Amino acid sequence: MPLLLKLGFRNLLRNKKRTVLSALAIGIGLAALIFADGLILGMRKSMVGSLTETYMGQAQIYHHLYREDPKPEKVIAQIDKVLERVKEASEVKEWTTRLMAEGLVTSPANVLNVQAVGIDLVQEPKISRIDENVIEGKFLGKKREVLIGNRLAKKLDLQIGERLVLTVVAPKSDEVVQELLRVSGIYRFNVSGFDDAMVFVPKELLEEMLGISGESHELVLQFDKEERTQDKQSALWNSLKFPENELTSWRDLVPGVMAAFEMAKATTALVSLFLLLVVLIGIMNTLFMAIFERLFEFGVLQAVGTRPKFIFFMILTEAFCLGLVSVVFGILIAVGVGGLVNIRGIDYGGIQMAEATFTEPIFVFFRWQQFVYFPLELLVFTVIAAIYPALHAARLTIAESMKKSL
Amino acid sequence: MSVIFSVKDLQKIYGEDQPSQVYALDGVTLEINKGEFTSIVGPSGSGKSTLLNIFSGLDRPTHGEVFLKGQNLTTLSDSEMSDFRRDHIGFIFQSYNLIPVLTVLENIEYIMLLQGKTEKERRLRVEEVLAEVRLEGMENRFPNQLSGGQQQRVAVARAMASKPDIILADEPTANLDSTTGTELVEMMKRLNKMYETTFVFSTHDPIIMERAKRLVVLKDGKVADEIWQTG
């Protein structure tokens, strides 16, 4: 082993208690960095998961004017060709089509504005969690059934099996069309805008009411990887683009979520910086203590012909070795704490943040980069922190170091 | 005998810019021949330590010159002085002068390592000097596993290892009992005779003073007397 490394490691072992305490302090800093990053990643996964898997999907296709002005006649252009492409694309894991209309629901107790969504009873459960969120009754099964949110049920004072009237306007004829529907189930997403203002009906029923057959307003896609929504120049993305349609990812549909992630990232970076500064000062303190304890020894080393440069690098190496030990501690702590947290996860259930609602506990998400880049950063910081103490040691005059010298 | 070491009109003044100046050394002129076993003696504050510090280049004089093998040490830069010390001067300090995290072997080969000697050269030399100081078999012990006397013998071995021109020893027996101290001084005397290595001590110890060929008596920073002894 090179002399510097040998000296570095052995000098650390001279005061084991101090080394362990310092390495623990630095290691906890590293663990905090890894843990915070893992938690943000976990939060992101959870938020994206609840956003995309609950209802929205990872991408949606509309008529290019529909989102601006959601009129029933603005259906997806060339839906058959679009569907053909969707089915051909191996990257598309699941898909479903929806028909939508503004309408009124009437119960003996109340009349309310709602968004009626016609869903494909076979495809929809593959892509969204509407069926899983039914808290009373059951998912749609028959043509004249309706699913309503729990808050809407309360406002309408309706129970399972009771009836309501759905009223919509057929776009072609401009006629008011009404249907008497039986409440098959009550769902709860814990998201306002859903639970109090959306009703789900079989797509074929809404087609019939609107007088639109085989058309859709919304085509929802779920890819094999969420990352596919990032590259809009990809072959997949291009293959799904049609001139009169708009293909958009969840990132564009709920920009607030991405902004929240960016903010969380920036905050973490800032906190990390402060944490690293604290670590830096801690390392400097430890090294200065070690230097002051060994002044005579530095004097002896210089007296026997050790150059100041060698002493400078000796302190840097010592810091590097301390950093290595700290990295081991930090990784163990991060994995340990993360593992413990991941037994149950952190329950943010029902909490809404930046247009998304946590529907499941958050788990700390580890990835290899956290165990490479953060430790490397820490090692670099440790060595940087050692520069000042190392310069101090290298600049000591021999007479100063050996007060009881020759 | 040839002069190996000399100082000329050496002055060391502390607090030069202050009204109360202290003359630690005041016009010391001295020559030391190759193979001498010399002891610098004198009461506390007589300038022994200052003189030895200047001899070794650990401190610089206010005035005067220091020559070792014809090289004026006062003209060397700090780095040059480091290299010069490494190659020409051996040190033995009072105590705590071994690197505690290195084994006996590593302590002895440390200077040779700085000199860039090969591992084979180093190991051969370590074996030789360990035999000379009678510490064979202790190569892998750490300083804290040795007695005070053994530690000082390792220090002698380290000082000898790079075959320096002169060995400067500061109170090498101060922390040893008289038997161990006598053994150590006898051993150094033997090495001095065998290899003609020059030894210069700063000491109060009668054991060393009795065995020195020459005593340089310092008083108030001046050479008060020089005594040549036989034996």
XYZ file of C-alpha atoms in Angstrom:
637
model
C 0.000 0.000 0.000
C 1.456 3.417 -0.810
C 2.943 5.151 2.212
C 0.444 8.026 2.162
C -2.563 5.701 2.242
C -0.972 3.581 4.918
C -0.328 6.659 7.044
C -3.810 7.992 6.329
C -5.656 4.875 7.454
C -3.407 4.171 10.405
C -3.592 7.756 11.646
C -7.371 7.429 11.622
C -7.089 4.376 13.839
C -5.059 6.292 16.410
C -8.140 7.841 17.916
C -10.835 5.360 17.040
C -13.556 7.068 19.045
C -13.004 10.395 17.343
C -12.776 8.776 13.926
C -15.987 6.821 14.467
C -17.827 9.904 15.742
C -16.570 12.094 12.906
C -17.286 9.432 10.300
C -20.740 8.958 11.777
C -21.441 12.682 11.619
C -20.265 12.874 8.018
C -21.986 9.576 7.220
C -25.287 10.854 8.600
C -24.917 13.858 6.303
C -24.429 11.540 3.348
C -27.285 9.295 4.466
C -29.532 12.358 4.701
C -28.637 13.282 1.134
C -29.306 9.775 -0.175
C -32.474 9.439 1.877
C -33.848 12.843 0.842
C -33.184 12.094 -2.804
C -34.745 8.646 -2.440
C -37.773 10.136 -0.737
C -38.251 12.779 -3.427
C -37.938 10.084 -6.080
C -40.421 7.950 -4.170
C -42.748 10.922 -3.854
C -42.395 11.606 -7.557
C -43.137 7.997 -8.401
C -46.118 8.004 -6.089
C -47.454 11.288 -7.476
C -46.887 10.309 -11.075
C -48.313 6.898 -10.324
C -51.452 8.309 -8.774
C -51.806 10.840 -11.554
C -51.248 8.522 -14.476
C -52.564 5.245 -13.172
C -55.664 6.557 -11.461
C -57.322 8.190 -14.418
C -55.174 10.392 -16.611
C -52.834 7.877 -18.187
C -49.343 8.874 -19.298
C -50.478 10.487 -22.516
C -53.722 11.492 -24.134
C -54.888 12.154 -27.682
C -57.589 14.719 -28.429
C -58.943 16.666 -31.310
C -56.537 19.567 -31.485
C -59.217 22.085 -30.449
C -60.982 19.996 -27.843
C -58.998 21.071 -24.803
C -59.476 24.733 -25.687
C -63.181 24.401 -26.338
C -64.547 21.019 -25.258
C -67.576 20.734 -27.552
C -68.987 17.239 -28.189
C -68.465 17.492 -31.953
C -64.706 17.885 -31.555
C -63.921 14.203 -31.610
C -60.521 12.601 -32.356
C -59.880 12.691 -36.106
C -59.343 9.393 -37.931
C -59.906 7.430 -34.739
C -59.646 4.072 -36.513
C -56.214 4.879 -37.937
C -55.083 6.273 -34.621
C -56.216 3.138 -32.836
C -54.477 1.019 -35.427
C -51.193 2.795 -34.704
C -51.736 2.520 -30.982
C -52.277 -1.221 -31.217
C -49.191 -1.594 -33.422
C -46.877 0.281 -31.062
C -45.171 -2.200 -28.774
C -44.301 0.614 -26.347
C -47.996 1.191 -25.644
C -48.892 -1.059 -22.775
C -52.590 -0.200 -22.409
C -55.073 2.183 -23.938
C -58.715 3.183 -23.673
C -61.106 5.610 -25.318
C -63.541 7.956 -23.622
C -66.442 10.079 -24.694
C -67.310 13.154 -22.690
C -70.158 15.553 -22.334
C -71.288 18.365 -20.097
C -74.587 17.454 -18.533
C -77.024 17.686 -15.657
C -77.885 15.047 -13.123
C -81.190 15.195 -11.410
C -82.241 13.376 -8.299
C -85.303 13.915 -6.118
C -83.067 16.048 -3.896
C -80.983 18.122 -6.277
C -79.978 19.103 -9.814
C -76.265 19.510 -10.518
C -73.873 20.170 -13.383
C -71.573 17.263 -14.088
C -69.113 15.958 -16.594
C -70.407 12.703 -17.970
C -67.688 10.325 -19.124
C -68.496 7.378 -21.313
C -65.978 4.632 -20.660
C -65.072 1.394 -22.396
C -66.027 -1.254 -19.853
C -63.349 -3.679 -21.059
C -60.398 -1.296 -21.652
C -60.969 1.217 -18.871
C -60.129 -1.056 -15.910
C -56.817 -1.892 -17.612
C -55.688 1.710 -17.603
C -57.356 3.492 -14.709
C -58.376 2.726 -11.180
C -61.996 3.743 -11.402
C -63.052 0.176 -10.632
C -60.640 -0.050 -7.697
C -61.953 3.199 -6.243
C -65.542 2.061 -6.034
C -66.232 2.190 -2.308
C -69.883 1.142 -2.407
C -71.765 -1.008 -4.891
C -69.970 -2.218 -7.991
C -68.352 -1.095 -11.236
C -70.509 -0.557 -14.298
C -71.953 -3.720 -15.813
C -75.131 -2.814 -17.622
C -75.873 -0.171 -20.206
C -78.133 2.012 -18.069
C -75.956 2.211 -15.020
C -73.962 5.105 -13.625
C -71.009 5.523 -11.245
C -71.017 8.656 -9.127
C -68.513 10.174 -6.698
C -69.140 10.022 -2.972
C -69.469 13.788 -2.628
C -71.872 13.967 -5.523
C -73.895 11.110 -4.003
C -74.142 13.111 -0.827
C -75.291 16.251 -2.651
C -77.808 14.303 -4.671
C -78.782 12.263 -1.624
C -78.539 9.057 -3.583
C -77.811 5.483 -2.487
C -76.761 2.408 -4.449
C -79.592 1.130 -6.629
C -81.416 4.487 -6.658
C -81.988 6.350 -9.891
C -80.985 9.667 -11.389
C -81.651 11.399 -14.672
C -78.699 12.347 -16.869
C -79.390 15.139 -19.336
C -77.049 16.024 -22.233
C -77.373 17.930 -25.483
C -76.878 15.942 -28.678
C -74.497 18.027 -30.823
C -75.892 17.214 -34.249
C -79.558 17.684 -33.517
C -79.156 20.154 -30.640
C -81.800 18.152 -28.858
C -81.868 17.590 -25.129
C -81.505 13.893 -24.424
C -82.331 12.324 -21.098
C -81.764 8.898 -19.657
C -82.874 7.400 -16.393
C -79.882 5.575 -14.893
C -79.468 3.380 -11.863
C -76.527 4.079 -9.500
C -74.423 0.923 -9.627
C -71.533 2.213 -7.551
C -70.087 5.133 -5.616
C -66.397 5.889 -6.070
C -63.917 7.989 -4.165
C -60.682 9.413 -5.637
C -60.201 11.951 -2.871
C -59.781 14.547 -5.564
C -62.159 17.426 -5.851
C -63.410 17.845 -9.410
C -63.770 14.086 -9.569
C -65.731 13.081 -6.521
C -68.263 15.901 -6.761
C -68.560 16.574 -10.449
C -67.964 13.478 -12.559
C -70.184 10.588 -13.476
C -69.128 7.504 -15.417
C -71.441 5.690 -17.777
C -70.906 2.977 -20.397
C -69.455 4.540 -23.545
C -72.095 2.976 -25.775
C -74.841 4.716 -23.763
C -73.234 8.147 -24.115
C -72.626 7.493 -27.817
C -76.296 6.822 -28.157
C -77.327 9.904 -26.196
C -74.965 12.205 -28.129
C -75.741 10.578 -31.425
C -72.044 9.924 -32.019
C -71.139 6.406 -32.933
C -67.610 4.908 -32.885
C -66.045 8.245 -31.969
C -64.044 9.346 -28.931
C -62.994 12.610 -27.327
C -60.083 11.202 -25.425
C -57.691 8.338 -26.122
C -55.683 7.489 -23.018
C -52.323 5.757 -23.263
C -50.128 3.940 -20.801
C -46.566 3.154 -21.976
C -44.206 0.439 -20.865
C -41.975 3.167 -19.358
C -42.986 6.535 -17.991
C -39.794 8.044 -19.463
C -41.339 7.705 -22.935
C -43.317 10.837 -22.200
C -40.095 12.833 -22.046
C -38.880 12.449 -25.599
C -41.428 13.987 -27.884
C -39.159 13.577 -30.893
C -39.117 9.810 -30.571
C -40.388 7.523 -33.336
C -43.225 6.410 -31.084
C -44.349 9.945 -30.392
C -44.164 10.820 -34.090
C -46.103 7.725 -35.106
C -49.010 8.733 -32.874
C -49.199 12.305 -34.122
C -52.002 13.160 -36.545
C -52.437 16.624 -38.024
C -55.879 17.296 -36.566
C -55.159 15.701 -33.239
C -53.169 16.727 -30.254
C -50.933 14.251 -28.479
C -50.023 15.420 -25.026
C -48.282 13.903 -22.027
C -49.260 14.106 -18.387
C -46.372 16.531 -17.953
C -48.180 19.084 -20.115
C -51.597 18.295 -18.687
C -50.537 18.981 -15.110
C -47.536 21.291 -15.385
C -47.819 22.139 -11.691
C -46.582 18.681 -10.774
C -43.384 19.051 -12.761
C -42.895 22.520 -11.312
C -43.330 21.047 -7.830
C -40.671 18.424 -8.603
C -38.302 21.066 -9.897
C -38.877 23.087 -6.744
C -38.300 20.026 -4.568
C -35.085 19.320 -6.500
C -33.858 22.877 -6.059
C -34.718 22.805 -2.365
C -32.901 19.507 -1.920
C -29.867 20.880 -3.736
C -29.831 23.910 -1.449
C -30.273 21.831 1.694
C -27.557 19.465 0.435
C -25.227 22.389 -0.027
C -25.805 23.561 3.547
C -25.406 19.999 4.768
C -22.139 19.639 2.901
C -20.948 22.957 4.327
C -21.675 21.692 7.847
C -19.817 18.484 6.987
C -16.963 20.556 5.582
C -16.616 22.533 8.800
C -16.848 19.304 10.826
C -14.033 17.750 8.819
C -11.875 20.848 9.188
C -12.420 20.786 12.929
C -11.533 17.088 13.175
C -8.401 17.524 11.098
C -7.243 20.557 13.041
C -7.685 18.605 16.272
C -5.645 15.759 14.820
C -2.945 18.172 13.649
C -2.636 20.020 16.953
C -2.322 16.715 18.779
C 0.585 15.711 16.558
C 2.574 18.927 16.265
C 5.725 17.318 17.639
C 5.365 14.448 15.227
C 5.117 16.855 12.291
C 8.254 18.506 13.585
C 10.036 15.137 13.690
C 8.810 14.287 10.201
C 10.126 17.579 8.840
C 13.354 17.249 10.790
C 14.145 13.875 9.217
C 13.672 15.339 5.769
C 9.969 15.164 4.981
C 9.040 17.940 2.624
C 6.081 20.199 3.477
C 4.408 18.974 0.279
C 4.426 15.421 1.615
C 2.820 16.584 4.869
C 0.198 18.480 2.883
C -0.698 15.346 0.921
C -0.549 13.251 4.065
C -3.349 15.340 5.615
C -5.347 15.267 2.383
C -5.007 11.485 2.271
C -6.063 11.239 5.897
C -9.169 13.260 5.044
C -9.802 11.063 2.032
C -9.583 7.948 4.221
C -11.963 9.555 6.729
C -14.274 10.275 3.802
C -14.117 6.637 2.687
C -15.038 5.393 6.165
C -17.833 7.986 6.296
C -19.144 6.817 2.924
C -19.420 3.262 4.249
C -21.270 4.524 7.351
C -23.465 6.810 5.275
C -24.497 4.109 2.829
C -25.249 1.672 5.638
C -27.333 4.271 7.483
C -29.195 5.309 4.330
C -29.983 1.723 3.353
C -30.918 0.839 6.940
C -33.229 3.804 7.485
C -34.638 3.524 3.969
C -35.283 -0.185 4.507
C -37.079 0.499 7.769
C -39.218 3.245 6.224
C -40.001 1.026 3.263
C -41.528 -1.674 5.443
C -44.693 0.409 5.568
C -43.901 3.529 3.612
C -44.853 7.037 4.657
C -48.580 7.494 4.494
C -49.592 10.693 2.737
C -52.861 9.102 1.637
C -55.387 11.656 0.437
C -53.034 14.609 0.632
C -53.197 16.786 -2.457
C -50.089 18.481 -3.778
C -49.663 20.418 -6.987
C -52.705 18.986 -8.801
C -51.892 15.445 -7.705
C -53.152 13.409 -4.816
C -51.154 10.797 -2.988
C -53.225 7.676 -3.117
C -50.625 5.280 -1.743
C -47.881 5.412 0.886
C -44.601 6.883 -0.285
C -41.592 4.567 -0.403
C -37.964 5.624 -0.474
C -36.698 4.876 -3.946
C -33.020 3.981 -4.218
C -31.057 3.949 -7.440
C -27.369 3.316 -8.074
C -26.605 6.933 -8.888
C -27.332 7.903 -5.281
C -24.652 5.497 -4.117
C -22.072 6.710 -6.607
C -22.525 10.428 -7.155
C -23.344 11.506 -3.589
C -20.419 9.556 -2.068
C -18.122 10.958 -4.762
C -19.361 14.471 -4.007
C -18.766 13.854 -0.323
C -15.234 12.576 -0.956
C -14.428 15.614 -3.075
C -15.868 17.900 -0.373
C -13.884 16.044 2.287
C -10.647 16.550 0.414
C -11.507 20.213 -0.251
C -12.247 20.653 3.454
C -8.812 19.230 4.240
C -6.927 21.764 2.121
C -6.841 24.490 4.766
C -5.761 22.208 7.656
C -3.243 20.506 5.350
C -1.755 23.863 4.340
C -1.568 24.785 7.994
C 0.303 21.571 8.823
C 2.619 21.932 5.853
C 3.474 25.508 6.759
C 4.359 24.778 10.365
C 7.941 25.660 11.100
C 9.916 22.879 12.685
C 10.829 25.011 15.682
C 7.134 25.847 16.144
C 6.152 22.183 15.945
C 8.852 20.980 18.297
C 8.495 23.357 21.170
C 10.416 20.906 23.301
C 12.726 20.131 20.431
C 16.498 20.014 20.122
C 40.996 14.188 10.590
C 38.901 16.216 8.140
C 36.474 18.877 9.240
C 32.948 17.780 8.400
C 30.978 20.425 10.164
C 31.724 23.989 11.081
C 30.039 27.103 12.305
C 31.568 30.506 12.081
C 30.792 33.519 14.227
C 27.299 32.277 14.890
C 24.800 34.629 16.457
C 21.207 34.000 17.309
C 19.310 36.929 18.685
C 15.721 36.607 19.841
C 13.595 39.772 19.782
C 16.022 41.517 17.470
C 13.644 44.430 16.888
C 12.750 44.807 20.519
C 14.581 46.724 23.205
C 15.114 43.595 25.303
C 17.133 41.411 22.946
C 18.252 37.954 23.986
C 21.525 36.630 22.641
C 20.985 32.865 22.611
C 24.252 32.419 20.734
C 26.902 35.068 20.635
C 29.796 34.543 18.261
C 30.122 30.757 18.362
C 32.822 29.359 16.136
C 33.301 25.621 16.114
C 34.619 22.837 13.941
C 33.686 19.195 14.176
C 35.802 16.521 12.562
C 34.569 13.405 10.882
C 34.070 10.553 13.318
C 33.897 12.741 16.421
C 31.783 11.781 19.404
C 31.099 15.258 20.736
C 28.885 16.483 23.478
C 27.660 20.037 23.842
C 27.126 20.713 27.493
C 26.198 23.633 29.633
C 23.576 24.898 32.011
C 19.982 25.498 30.967
C 19.705 28.587 28.794
C 23.337 28.364 27.717
C 22.312 27.950 24.073
C 22.775 24.154 23.595
C 19.386 23.622 22.007
C 19.679 26.699 19.829
C 23.084 25.587 18.621
C 21.867 22.092 17.777
C 18.782 23.536 16.022
C 21.042 25.684 13.866
C 23.453 22.800 13.248
C 20.589 20.794 11.871
C 19.022 23.567 9.857
C 15.877 23.463 11.964
C 16.500 27.079 12.836
C 18.421 29.801 11.076
C 21.077 31.998 12.679
C 20.779 35.773 12.887
C 24.390 36.083 11.768
C 27.151 33.681 10.855
C 27.473 30.629 8.672
C 26.990 26.891 9.030
C 28.837 24.459 6.796
C 28.278 20.735 6.477
C 30.582 18.972 4.057
C 31.326 22.312 2.446
C 27.671 23.247 1.930
C 26.606 26.529 3.513
C 23.271 25.584 5.115
C 22.203 29.193 5.623
C 21.863 29.668 1.887
C 19.491 26.756 1.322
C 15.756 27.187 0.807
C 13.331 25.299 3.080
C 12.816 22.513 0.541
C 16.531 22.238 -0.191
C 17.146 22.149 3.541
C 14.600 19.303 3.892
C 16.405 17.290 1.252
C 19.785 18.099 2.747
C 18.695 16.983 6.203
C 17.202 13.811 4.746
C 20.434 12.880 2.991
C 23.124 14.102 5.398
C 21.818 14.423 8.939
C 20.454 11.791 11.295
C 18.324 12.768 14.274
C 17.701 11.224 17.642
C 15.313 13.126 19.861
C 14.617 12.896 23.540
C 11.424 10.900 23.174
C 8.328 10.405 21.039
C 10.459 10.565 17.950
C 9.189 7.492 16.157
C 6.100 7.645 13.981
C 3.624 5.763 16.151
C 1.527 4.414 13.272
C 4.486 2.828 11.525
C 6.180 -0.424 12.552
C 9.837 -0.633 13.490
C 10.670 -1.663 9.942
C 8.587 1.128 8.414
C 10.056 3.731 10.770
C 13.586 2.727 9.859
C 12.958 2.649 6.126
C 10.938 5.890 6.130
C 13.858 8.156 5.218
C 15.084 5.717 2.592
C 11.591 5.710 1.169
C 11.738 9.504 0.900
C 15.117 9.102 -0.765
C 13.506 6.876 -3.367
C 15.485 3.737 -2.583
C 14.122 0.451 -3.876
C 12.351 -1.949 -1.609
C 15.223 -4.420 -1.852
C 17.779 -1.791 -0.856
C 15.610 -0.667 1.996
C 14.977 -4.128 3.371
C 18.658 -5.041 3.221
C 19.635 -1.900 5.046
C 16.895 -2.343 7.655
C 18.180 -5.849 8.371
C 21.714 -4.502 8.772
C 20.854 -1.676 11.122
C 18.457 -3.790 13.155
C 21.281 -6.244 13.699
C 23.566 -3.390 14.675
C 21.142 -2.119 17.312
C 20.273 -5.711 18.295
C 16.590 -5.557 17.536
C 16.320 -8.444 15.120
C 12.857 -9.963 15.055
C 11.147 -6.738 16.155
C 10.503 -5.437 12.644
C 6.772 -5.694 12.812
C 6.239 -4.222 16.238
C 4.763 -0.788 16.671
C 6.573 1.769 18.870
C 4.021 1.391 21.676
C 4.934 -2.305 21.857
C 8.557 -1.461 22.696
C 10.252 -0.308 25.876
C 11.761 3.187 26.048
C 15.257 1.789 25.481
C 14.131 -0.260 22.494
C 12.400 2.781 21.023
C 15.583 4.807 21.288
C 17.522 1.976 19.644
C 15.031 2.077 16.769
C 15.593 5.836 16.622
C 19.353 5.200 16.380
C 18.709 2.613 13.663
C 16.544 5.082 11.749
C 19.190 7.781 12.099
C 21.861 5.345 10.857
C 19.824 3.784 8.080
C 20.449 6.391 5.424
C 24.153 6.529 6.298
C 24.199 10.242 7.197
C 27.355 12.281 7.639
C 26.411 13.357 11.110
C 23.937 12.287 13.789
C 22.564 14.960 16.082
C 21.095 13.702 19.328
C 19.117 15.777 21.775
C 19.198 14.363 25.307
C 18.779 10.822 23.929
C 19.048 9.251 27.366
C 16.885 11.727 29.260
C 13.909 9.384 29.520
C 15.852 6.194 30.123
C 17.058 4.594 33.340
C 20.801 4.616 33.852
C 21.367 0.982 32.761
C 19.379 1.377 29.555
C 20.950 4.792 28.976
C 24.442 3.339 29.375
C 23.642 0.505 26.952
C 22.348 2.993 24.392
C 25.383 5.253 24.647
C 27.737 2.244 24.450
C 25.934 1.104 21.358
C 26.281 4.543 19.733
C 29.916 4.628 20.716
C 30.403 1.230 19.062
C 28.704 2.448 15.864
C 30.842 5.575 15.975
C 33.986 3.464 16.105
C 32.822 0.920 13.526
C 31.564 3.318 10.874
C 33.242 6.567 11.859
C 29.809 8.159 12.043
C 29.989 11.601 13.608
C 27.793 12.044 16.685
C 26.970 15.387 18.295
C 24.948 15.361 21.510
C 23.259 18.036 23.499
C 23.106 16.655 27.008
C 23.268 16.963 30.749
C 23.797 13.236 31.164
C 27.106 12.278 32.777
C 26.932 8.874 31.028
C 27.281 10.618 27.665
C 29.689 13.250 28.926
C 32.013 10.556 30.298
C 32.121 8.769 26.967
C 32.413 11.810 24.680
C 35.761 12.426 23.050
C 35.150 16.118 23.224
C 33.031 18.325 25.432
C 32.021 21.747 24.151
C 30.975 23.818 27.142
C 28.550 26.613 26.372
C 27.843 29.477 28.723
C 25.664 32.492 27.965
C 25.673 31.643 24.284
C 29.446 31.464 24.007
C 31.883 28.601 23.896
C 33.316 28.784 27.391
C 35.568 25.739 27.171
C 36.485 22.722 25.053
C 37.638 19.561 26.754
C 39.173 16.637 24.858
C 38.883 13.318 26.620
C 40.510 9.989 26.039
C 38.661 6.701 25.738
